[in-house]
Amino acid sequence: MKHADIIGKLTIEQKATLLTGRDFWSTKDYPEQGIPSAYLSDGPHGLRKQQAAADHLGLNPSIPATCYPTAATMANSWNPALGEELGEYLGTEAASMEVNVLLGPGMNIKRNPLCGRNFEYFSEDPYLAGKMAASYVRGIQKKGISGCLKHFACNNQEQRRMVIDTVVDERTLREIYLTGFEIAVEEGKPKTIMSSYNKLNGTHTNENMHLMRDILRGEWGYDKVVVTDWAGSNDRIQGVIAGNELEMPGCKYGIDDVVKALTEGYEIPEYVQEYPEQYNAVLKGIKEGKLDEKLVDEALDRLLDLILETDKAVKQAPKQFNTEEHHLFAQKCAEECMVLLKNEKGVLPLTEKEKVCIIGDFAENPRYQGAGSSVVNPTKVDNVLDCVAEYPIRFIGYTKGYERYGKKSGKLEKYALKLAEEADKIVFFAGLDEVSEAEGIDRRDMKLPANQLEVLSKLLALGKPVVVVLCCGSAVELDVIDDADAIVHAYLSGQAGARAILGVLSGKVNPSGKLAESYPVRYEDCSSAARFPGKAASVEYREALYVGYRYYDTAGVAVRYPFGFGLSYTKFEYSAIKADEKGVTFTLKNAGEKDGAEVAQLYIGKKDGKVFRPAKELKGFAKVFLKAGESKNVFIPFDKYTFRYYNVSTKAWEEEPGAYQVMVGASSADIRLNAEVSRAGTKAACPYDKAKLPSYYSGKAEDVNKEEYEALLGKPLPRAGYRFYKKRRMVIDENATVADLRFSRRWVGRLFSAVIRFAHSFLWAIGQKTTANTIMMGMYHQPVRGLAKYGAMSRKQMEALLMMFNGHLFKGIGQFFSKADKPKAEKDKA
């Protein structure tokens, strides 16, 4: 161990205390032992360091910092070099504010477009997500602090996220949901990884030996820190055994559990006793019924490495940063992420000869970031109206057009139509509001607000050219939007996004963004639509590998805009493809009159394989900047991810022998060049019985039946719904959510749940929709244990609540108000 001298001087109590937070954001310090405190802060697209009351939902203000484009936006750049540069800017700001660990990037797969937190994630594709995440981490850690990959793993929804059991077959787990993390761990070398809230195949991820020990520590060789998501620790001891170093936030009973396990003993879970051969590490970590102190010391050694290394960097870092320089870089990022989806008859760019009006609330009050723990208090925010005079656009006026939160207004509609009559071209800003995309809740549908679409329909009926600027963080249905002459998708482009939008509209910026996710025609076309967000106990990933374009392209389902799509003001020509064992080479030419950049994408397929697979999968890409008329030879290398598949029989990565299709194109649906390579492969036997898996071999995996999915899983499905013991009543335990309390045995629990539901409805009715969703819906799907994990009460008080919910009212009241074991309020030292 690197820090044996320090660890050897610590008492058991001190060791236990170090394994959990001192308060909401920082770790425990022992100055006399040379151990400083480390500060952790949200910040996937901008730092959110809080000075006063701490929270994890973005409710309380934070120190001003630069709000950069969100991950969903940056992924559209397809430019890891830009991502690394952004990481450096993030690291500079974090270090200047004495932050040791920046909690980002988030890199969960966009399994379903309704996930409320998709704006924080890169892509539906693991290769692109992994490359972008690795670049962020490299950049952040150049400044000596730590990036933090999150949320590991299969956290692909917000509803019931702290208790839901994600049921996924091993091959899909490896190829879709872990490959991105694998790339980011190998290439980014993060000092910290955050475990997710959910269960994975029956076990909370933070305690999942297969995920944390076998794969992360064993196969990938990760030897740094794993931190829980906030209040995400279920069984603290099992978490330590599985390799978790740090429980956040500070939790007294987490400390008590570790001390007790080391001194008095630890009851080995039943599932470990039943299958001892699968849990050798657990059993080795327990001697005579006690947790082996060696496991704790190993965790402390890794944690101290993180604390001491980042503390040195934080102390040496400048305490200020150039806010204007950072703002301009945020604009640079946004410019490279703009996606031009449509441009009929050369409507764009706008010219000074044409009278242009701007309609839509988002032009005046930009939607530039999501809601929840990632919310940044920006140093400043540009809006289109304040900046339009700087661009060669003949701007004649603006009107709001619609109410931001969906309320219909005939008055605003009338003003919009009157202004539009005076214009030659109309620029209409549309999108989703802050209530629709937020941490803690999932979207109800893929639709844009009806009041926006109604105004747009009437504007289109005028017969004038209409340009739509779309502002949202995830895929939406585009029925009316697609009738416009041009569409610029700005996503959530950060505090400097306004100038990036105007740059594209005016032609000062040649758009080069490409979609990092597919845009289906309608929500029902999604492969996971029938099983999102799952049932009470579990969500089944029956679509398996067929996520996003992997499904649409294989099953032949038409999409509105395909993965990897994006137009430019110039045109690019592909030619002269050559493929060999090292990779693929081709020529790319800018055949237009404007300088520009093209994202060339490499896809691999195998038509004659015995193992089922998608028709094509992204295995490489290159963003190439070309002057008008310029040509370049482009080489995209093959790597260890290019041809492999996970074989569930050999429990190893294998490669089928034979011919592979090599496809190079401008999107997943626009393949320009084709070649073929032959591979010797590993010649492992196919692990599947094709007759039992017809949906997976056809790719039409949108409605797989139970029997077929169990054949793929290799085991029976777990119970998906509530376990009632009579008349829709259930035993309430610490993992029951507030929503579950409506089924509690006694009226106390049902009343508690009803009060929360009423508060949500009331706040919504009076127009406090953001507060309603963020607080109430966040609480509604919070498990009872969260009340103690966040420090709102002690463990005994939490257990007292459970007594009351389960029929022991007076006994529970007595325990709740007893003086013993009340939580000691510790002032937040951030």
Short mmCIF file of C-alpha atoms in Angstrom, two decimals, residues 519-522 552-553 555-561:
data_model
loop_
_atom_site.label_atom_id
_atom_site.label_comp_id
_atom_site.label_asym_id
_atom_site.label_seq_id
_atom_site.Cartn_x
_atom_site.Cartn_y
_atom_site.Cartn_z
CA TYR A 519 -34.97 10.90 -34.20
CA PRO A 520 -37.83 8.41 -34.68
CA VAL A 521 -40.98 9.43 -36.51
CA ARG A 522 -43.03 8.71 -33.39
CA TYR A 552 -34.05 1.06 -36.79
CA ASP A 553 -31.48 0.02 -39.39
CA ALA A 555 -35.59 -3.88 -38.40
CA GLY A 556 -36.15 -1.52 -41.32
CA VAL A 557 -38.02 1.08 -39.29
CA ALA A 558 -38.04 4.52 -40.92
CA VAL A 559 -36.81 7.45 -38.84
CA ARG A 560 -37.30 11.18 -39.14
CA TYR A 561 -33.56 11.90 -38.90
#
